[in-house]
Amino acid sequence: GHPVLSDFGIASTLSESNSQEAVGMSIPWSAPEVLMDETPGSVQSEVWALAATVYSLLAGRSPFENPAGSNTSADLISRITRGKPQPIGRDDVPASLERLLLAGMSRKPENRPASILELITALQAIETELGVQQTAIDVAMDDWALATVSDLEERTRVRPVAGVPVGGARRRRRAPAPGAAGTIWRDNDAGGTEQKPAPTGRRMHTLAWVLVATAVLVIALGATATVVLVRAAGGIPTVSDIAGTANAGTVQFSWDDPGLRDSDSYLIVTADGDSSIQRSTGFLVDAEPGERVCITVTVNREGKSGPASAQKCVDVAG
């Protein structure tokens, strides 16, 4: 029930084919540095490929395909390494999405979003801009991926319990005689039984304390794990006390870090619907005299947005 974007190994390098042979269908979605053999692939080239794929879903053609011209492998490679995609040409595609896809397909890897997660977070901001619910980020972790975790990491391992041997006669133990409390009956080598007194006194006292200590330790570990899990699943922080000042045609907003994690980001939305994703605790907006500029700031964590801040507005003097 989940869509999957996958590669079936049809890609090939240019040196493996001649000019008359169609080189796998991966060329339209291969980054310039991959086609130029500068790298066999990187996070940045995957960002390029995903941006190109989203473009293709919207435009109905690959980014560098010319509907009215030649689209041989050489033509596509030349355009990918030298040009830039044409506008998608749909009224329902906002300019912010066009800009994001162009940034994702920048010829220079350093000008692209730094990771797939950053690209998807920007797409979520556009969803917010369009007034639709954000699509949650679903990071799958299959068994084969979990198996790559270092053995140095503590992991619970479940081992099978040895079964009861099959075959051979089993001795039946006699039940203790009525009233023989505190007596353990065991089979002896002669086939009969012998009785031994049950542990009493100091041994029973020590055993009881060991059991109590073990139970206390288990409860303590469980409580600690619960606290850790609750803290880890704590709420996404909320930005508060946004400051704003107008100066020379701009409005500068700033706020204190509410406790961002390394992968968190801020989603800034202006009153006119523009949005921006960033990590810094400041935001600059161009403004005309007499204009009122308002923003809200939301913390985005792992594809989910926390509570939005109170709207902060600044009036620009006329």
Tab-separated table of C-alpha atoms in Angstrom:
chain	number	residue	atom	x	y	z
A	1	GLY	CA	0.000	0.000	0.000
A	2	HIS	CA	3.015	2.337	-0.083
A	3	PRO	CA	4.415	3.860	-3.292
A	4	VAL	CA	8.053	2.996	-3.892
A	5	LEU	CA	10.604	4.794	-6.054
A	6	SER	CA	13.171	2.212	-7.123
A	7	ASP	CA	15.938	1.522	-9.631
A	8	PHE	CA	16.153	-1.795	-11.460
A	9	GLY	CA	19.792	-1.582	-12.439
A	10	ILE	CA	19.248	-0.484	-16.044
A	11	ALA	CA	21.595	2.497	-15.762
A	12	SER	CA	24.937	2.270	-17.516
A	13	THR	CA	27.916	4.556	-18.008
A	14	LEU	CA	28.534	6.263	-21.314
A	15	SER	CA	31.709	4.260	-21.896
A	16	GLU	CA	29.649	1.057	-21.984
A	17	SER	CA	27.544	2.092	-24.970
A	18	ASN	CA	28.012	3.497	-28.427
A	19	SER	CA	26.408	6.596	-29.896
A	20	GLN	CA	23.638	4.560	-31.542
A	21	GLU	CA	22.588	2.789	-28.360
A	22	ALA	CA	20.015	4.135	-25.946
A	23	VAL	CA	21.673	4.415	-22.567
A	24	GLY	CA	19.234	3.304	-19.822
A	25	MET	CA	16.322	5.525	-18.988
A	26	SER	CA	18.238	6.930	-16.028
A	27	ILE	CA	19.911	9.692	-18.064
A	28	PRO	CA	17.002	12.179	-17.763
A	29	TRP	CA	17.218	11.893	-13.975
A	30	SER	CA	21.001	11.748	-13.559
A	31	ALA	CA	22.818	14.741	-12.074
A	32	PRO	CA	25.435	16.567	-14.188
A	33	GLU	CA	28.334	15.394	-12.029
A	34	VAL	CA	27.231	11.785	-12.482
A	35	LEU	CA	26.997	12.100	-16.262
A	36	MET	CA	30.418	13.764	-16.344
A	37	ASP	CA	31.887	10.852	-14.332
A	38	GLU	CA	32.923	13.231	-11.553
A	39	THR	CA	31.215	10.993	-8.999
A	40	PRO	CA	29.413	7.636	-9.099
A	41	GLY	CA	26.719	9.181	-6.918
A	42	SER	CA	26.251	11.189	-3.748
A	43	VAL	CA	23.544	12.588	-1.496
A	44	GLN	CA	23.495	15.729	-3.642
A	45	SER	CA	23.027	13.712	-6.844
A	46	GLU	CA	20.101	11.878	-5.202
A	47	VAL	CA	18.564	15.257	-4.370
A	48	TRP	CA	18.929	16.202	-8.045
A	49	ALA	CA	17.279	12.945	-9.142
A	50	LEU	CA	14.320	13.334	-6.777
A	51	ALA	CA	13.775	16.950	-7.836
A	52	ALA	CA	13.893	15.864	-11.493
A	53	THR	CA	11.394	13.078	-10.788
A	54	VAL	CA	8.923	15.455	-9.099
A	55	TYR	CA	9.331	17.844	-12.048
A	56	SER	CA	8.539	14.994	-14.440
A	57	LEU	CA	5.404	14.031	-12.509
A	58	LEU	CA	4.145	17.609	-12.814
A	59	ALA	CA	5.263	18.404	-16.367
A	60	GLY	CA	4.586	15.034	-17.973
A	61	ARG	CA	8.123	14.948	-19.358
A	62	SER	CA	11.658	14.855	-18.042
A	63	PRO	CA	13.174	18.235	-17.102
A	64	PHE	CA	15.517	18.547	-20.097
A	65	GLU	CA	13.343	16.918	-22.721
A	66	ASN	CA	12.407	19.132	-25.674
A	67	PRO	CA	8.898	18.192	-26.876
A	68	ALA	CA	9.539	19.780	-30.265
A	69	GLY	CA	13.171	18.800	-30.769
A	70	SER	CA	15.671	15.975	-30.676
A	71	ASN	CA	16.019	14.045	-27.422
A	72	THR	CA	18.848	11.623	-28.005
A	73	SER	CA	21.100	10.639	-25.143
A	74	ALA	CA	23.715	13.129	-26.321
A	75	ASP	CA	21.116	15.909	-26.511
A	76	LEU	CA	19.871	15.227	-23.003
A	77	ILE	CA	23.371	15.038	-21.533
A	78	SER	CA	24.342	18.305	-23.196
A	79	ARG	CA	21.290	20.099	-21.780
A	80	ILE	CA	21.642	18.591	-18.296
A	81	THR	CA	25.300	19.613	-18.010
A	82	ARG	CA	24.907	23.090	-19.516
A	83	GLY	CA	21.320	24.321	-19.330
A	84	LYS	CA	18.430	24.574	-16.913
A	85	PRO	CA	14.883	23.190	-17.092
A	86	GLN	CA	12.108	25.131	-18.730
A	87	PRO	CA	9.171	26.298	-16.574
A	88	ILE	CA	6.629	23.565	-15.890
A	89	GLY	CA	3.880	25.730	-17.343
A	90	ARG	CA	0.992	24.883	-15.032
A	91	ASP	CA	-1.156	27.478	-13.304
A	92	ASP	CA	-1.641	25.226	-10.277
A	93	VAL	CA	2.113	24.920	-9.606
A	94	PRO	CA	3.157	27.769	-7.274
A	95	ALA	CA	6.288	29.766	-7.954
A	96	SER	CA	7.802	28.516	-4.687
A	97	LEU	CA	7.633	24.937	-5.959
A	98	GLU	CA	9.233	25.922	-9.270
A	99	ARG	CA	12.070	27.636	-7.357
A	100	LEU	CA	12.591	24.634	-5.091
A	101	LEU	CA	12.801	22.182	-7.997
A	102	LEU	CA	15.202	24.462	-9.867
A	103	ALA	CA	17.373	24.671	-6.749
A	104	GLY	CA	17.256	20.883	-6.453
A	105	MET	CA	18.488	20.593	-10.040
A	106	SER	CA	21.185	23.224	-9.756
A	107	ARG	CA	24.325	22.368	-11.743
A	108	LYS	CA	26.417	23.008	-8.631
A	109	PRO	CA	25.774	20.400	-5.909
A	110	GLU	CA	26.490	22.909	-3.141
A	111	ASN	CA	23.554	25.057	-4.305
A	112	ARG	CA	21.038	22.237	-3.853
A	113	PRO	CA	19.226	21.284	-0.627
A	114	ALA	CA	21.786	19.511	1.516
A	115	SER	CA	19.764	16.302	1.865
A	116	ILE	CA	16.585	14.553	0.813
A	117	LEU	CA	15.148	15.393	4.234
A	118	GLU	CA	15.797	19.091	3.671
A	119	LEU	CA	14.139	18.889	0.243
A	120	ILE	CA	11.083	17.138	1.693
A	121	THR	CA	10.851	19.630	4.552
A	122	ALA	CA	10.771	22.426	1.961
A	123	LEU	CA	7.995	20.570	0.121
A	124	GLN	CA	6.071	20.428	3.391
A	125	ALA	CA	6.407	24.205	3.697
A	126	ILE	CA	4.875	24.560	0.249
A	127	GLU	CA	1.995	22.316	1.344
A	128	THR	CA	1.432	24.703	4.243
A	129	GLU	CA	1.568	27.609	1.812
A	130	LEU	CA	-1.131	25.938	-0.301
A	131	GLY	CA	-3.283	25.347	2.757
A	132	VAL	CA	-3.155	21.551	2.587
A	133	GLN	CA	-2.150	19.124	5.312
A	134	GLN	CA	1.548	18.352	5.463
A	135	THR	CA	2.555	14.895	4.293
A	136	ALA	CA	4.357	13.116	7.119
A	137	ILE	CA	7.868	11.857	6.466
A	138	ASP	CA	7.920	8.069	6.694
A	139	VAL	CA	11.445	6.708	7.150
A	140	ALA	CA	11.307	2.936	6.712
A	141	MET	CA	13.722	0.685	8.578
A	142	ASP	CA	13.512	-2.897	7.381
A	143	ASP	CA	15.080	-5.961	8.985
A	144	TRP	CA	17.938	-5.978	6.505
A	145	ALA	CA	18.751	-2.375	7.391
A	146	LEU	CA	18.615	-3.077	11.100
A	147	ALA	CA	21.082	-5.923	10.527
A	148	THR	CA	23.693	-3.369	9.447
A	149	VAL	CA	23.743	-1.770	12.885
A	150	SER	CA	27.120	-2.174	14.555
A	151	ASP	CA	27.438	-5.099	16.948
A	152	LEU	CA	28.915	-2.653	19.443
A	153	GLU	CA	25.430	-1.320	19.974
A	154	GLU	CA	23.534	-3.193	22.633
A	155	ARG	CA	20.647	-5.075	21.087
A	156	THR	CA	18.318	-7.678	22.527
A	157	ARG	CA	18.896	-11.061	20.988
A	158	VAL	CA	16.291	-13.801	21.294
A	159	ARG	CA	17.738	-17.284	21.260
A	160	PRO	CA	15.742	-20.522	20.974
A	161	VAL	CA	15.249	-22.587	24.102
A	162	ALA	CA	16.644	-26.104	23.986
A	163	GLY	CA	13.877	-28.626	23.546
A	164	VAL	CA	13.176	-31.744	25.600
A	165	PRO	CA	15.202	-34.726	24.329
A	166	VAL	CA	13.117	-37.229	22.384
A	167	GLY	CA	13.319	-40.939	23.139
A	168	GLY	CA	14.296	-42.914	26.225
A	169	ALA	CA	12.238	-43.638	29.296
A	170	ARG	CA	11.519	-40.764	31.621
A	171	ARG	CA	11.446	-41.306	35.337
A	172	ARG	CA	8.325	-40.352	37.142
A	173	ARG	CA	8.742	-38.508	40.361
A	174	ARG	CA	6.734	-39.518	43.340
A	175	ALA	CA	4.645	-36.864	44.923
A	176	PRO	CA	5.610	-36.012	48.476
A	177	ALA	CA	3.587	-37.629	51.170
A	178	PRO	CA	0.761	-35.599	52.594
A	179	GLY	CA	1.935	-33.344	55.327
A	180	ALA	CA	5.582	-33.596	54.339
A	181	ALA	CA	5.946	-29.857	53.928
A	182	GLY	CA	9.463	-28.531	53.389
A	183	THR	CA	10.636	-31.749	51.752
A	184	ILE	CA	12.051	-32.105	48.222
A	185	TRP	CA	11.772	-35.505	46.550
A	186	ARG	CA	14.362	-36.401	43.930
A	187	ASP	CA	15.106	-39.473	41.853
A	188	ASN	CA	18.241	-41.303	42.879
A	189	ASP	CA	20.513	-43.368	40.714
A	190	ALA	CA	19.052	-46.608	42.032
A	191	GLY	CA	15.657	-45.833	40.609
A	192	GLY	CA	14.123	-44.984	43.964
A	193	THR	CA	13.688	-41.691	45.666
A	194	GLU	CA	15.447	-39.804	48.346
A	195	GLN	CA	14.336	-36.898	50.381
A	196	LYS	CA	16.346	-33.833	51.249
A	197	PRO	CA	15.307	-31.055	53.526
A	198	ALA	CA	14.262	-27.877	51.791
A	199	PRO	CA	16.512	-24.849	52.183
A	200	THR	CA	15.716	-23.118	55.402
A	201	GLY	CA	17.108	-20.441	57.647
A	202	ARG	CA	19.907	-18.309	56.241
A	203	ARG	CA	19.741	-19.816	52.723
A	204	MET	CA	16.045	-19.059	52.346
A	205	HIS	CA	16.579	-15.587	53.757
A	206	THR	CA	19.363	-14.880	51.261
A	207	LEU	CA	17.281	-16.237	48.375
A	208	ALA	CA	14.371	-14.041	49.336
A	209	TRP	CA	16.546	-10.930	49.406
A	210	VAL	CA	18.048	-11.807	46.036
A	211	LEU	CA	14.558	-12.093	44.549
A	212	VAL	CA	13.494	-8.794	46.125
A	213	ALA	CA	16.624	-7.014	44.879
A	214	THR	CA	16.097	-8.405	41.381
A	215	ALA	CA	12.487	-7.222	41.351
A	216	VAL	CA	13.500	-3.744	42.526
A	217	LEU	CA	16.195	-3.558	39.822
A	218	VAL	CA	13.724	-4.568	37.097
A	219	ILE	CA	11.219	-1.963	38.285
A	220	ALA	CA	13.926	0.722	38.408
A	221	LEU	CA	15.117	-0.094	34.892
A	222	GLY	CA	11.558	-0.046	33.616
A	223	ALA	CA	10.895	3.326	35.214
A	224	THR	CA	14.114	4.753	33.759
A	225	ALA	CA	13.254	3.477	30.285
A	226	THR	CA	9.776	4.977	30.573
A	227	VAL	CA	11.174	8.380	31.520
A	228	VAL	CA	13.639	8.292	28.639
A	229	LEU	CA	10.942	7.335	26.132
A	230	VAL	CA	8.566	9.998	27.409
A	231	ARG	CA	11.256	12.645	27.161
A	232	ALA	CA	12.274	11.470	23.682
A	233	ALA	CA	8.677	11.674	22.526
A	234	GLY	CA	8.170	15.060	24.152
A	235	GLY	CA	6.343	17.874	22.443
A	236	ILE	CA	7.891	19.979	19.711
A	237	PRO	CA	9.007	23.318	21.205
A	238	THR	CA	7.154	26.537	20.454
A	239	VAL	CA	8.803	29.808	19.496
A	240	SER	CA	7.797	32.723	21.710
A	241	ASP	CA	8.646	36.395	22.259
A	242	ILE	CA	9.417	37.278	18.645
A	243	ALA	CA	10.973	40.733	18.353
A	244	GLY	CA	10.626	42.902	15.264
A	245	THR	CA	12.141	46.228	14.167
A	246	ALA	CA	11.680	48.249	10.987
A	247	ASN	CA	14.675	49.962	9.410
A	248	ALA	CA	15.366	51.390	5.932
A	249	GLY	CA	12.723	49.477	3.982
A	250	THR	CA	13.124	46.183	5.828
A	251	VAL	CA	11.727	44.510	8.913
A	252	GLN	CA	14.073	42.381	11.012
A	253	PHE	CA	12.466	39.647	13.139
A	254	SER	CA	14.368	37.661	15.770
A	255	TRP	CA	13.633	35.143	18.526
A	256	ASP	CA	15.389	32.913	21.042
A	257	ASP	CA	16.137	29.255	20.296
A	258	PRO	CA	13.396	27.243	22.072
A	259	GLY	CA	15.548	24.090	22.052
A	260	LEU	CA	16.089	22.888	18.490
A	261	ARG	CA	17.651	19.516	17.733
A	262	ASP	CA	20.255	19.095	15.011
A	263	SER	CA	17.647	17.980	12.460
A	264	ASP	CA	15.007	20.596	13.381
A	265	SER	CA	14.242	23.696	11.356
A	266	TYR	CA	12.061	26.794	11.503
A	267	LEU	CA	9.117	27.320	9.159
A	268	ILE	CA	8.419	31.038	8.772
A	269	VAL	CA	5.099	32.020	7.180
A	270	THR	CA	4.235	35.635	6.367
A	271	ALA	CA	0.755	37.117	6.394
A	272	ASP	CA	0.622	37.097	2.571
A	273	GLY	CA	1.365	33.344	2.413
A	274	ASP	CA	5.087	33.309	1.617
A	275	SER	CA	7.075	30.711	3.546
A	276	SER	CA	10.698	29.919	4.274
A	277	ILE	CA	12.620	27.065	5.914
A	278	GLN	CA	15.762	27.925	7.856
A	279	ARG	CA	17.867	27.201	10.948
A	280	SER	CA	18.764	30.748	12.011
A	281	THR	CA	16.807	32.674	14.635
A	282	GLY	CA	16.355	35.758	12.471
A	283	PHE	CA	14.259	36.646	9.430
A	284	LEU	CA	14.452	39.721	7.189
A	285	VAL	CA	11.469	40.972	5.164
A	286	ASP	CA	11.426	43.776	2.586
A	287	ALA	CA	8.673	46.294	3.338
A	288	GLU	CA	7.211	49.468	1.899
A	289	PRO	CA	6.431	52.573	3.987
A	290	GLY	CA	3.031	52.258	5.621
A	291	GLU	CA	3.004	48.472	5.252
A	292	ARG	CA	2.199	46.072	8.090
A	293	VAL	CA	4.391	42.952	8.106
A	294	CYS	CA	3.383	39.865	10.116
A	295	ILE	CA	4.967	36.432	10.544
A	296	THR	CA	4.485	33.214	12.490
A	297	VAL	CA	7.306	30.783	13.290
A	298	THR	CA	6.869	27.022	13.683
A	299	VAL	CA	9.416	24.352	14.610
A	300	ASN	CA	9.486	21.407	12.206
A	301	ARG	CA	10.767	18.105	13.609
A	302	GLU	CA	11.071	14.911	11.566
A	303	GLY	CA	8.382	16.016	9.143
A	304	LYS	CA	5.937	17.178	11.796
A	305	SER	CA	5.199	20.787	12.705
A	306	GLY	CA	4.743	21.901	16.281
A	307	PRO	CA	2.441	24.668	17.513
A	308	ALA	CA	2.822	27.934	15.631
A	309	SER	CA	4.030	30.971	17.500
A	310	ALA	CA	1.786	33.928	18.174
A	311	GLN	CA	1.706	36.186	15.145
A	312	LYS	CA	4.186	39.042	15.353
A	313	CYS	CA	3.409	42.222	13.374
A	314	VAL	CA	5.483	45.319	12.722
A	315	ASP	CA	4.148	48.545	11.184
A	316	VAL	CA	6.553	50.311	8.844
A	317	ALA	CA	6.486	54.079	9.241
A	318	GLY	CA	5.134	56.010	6.262
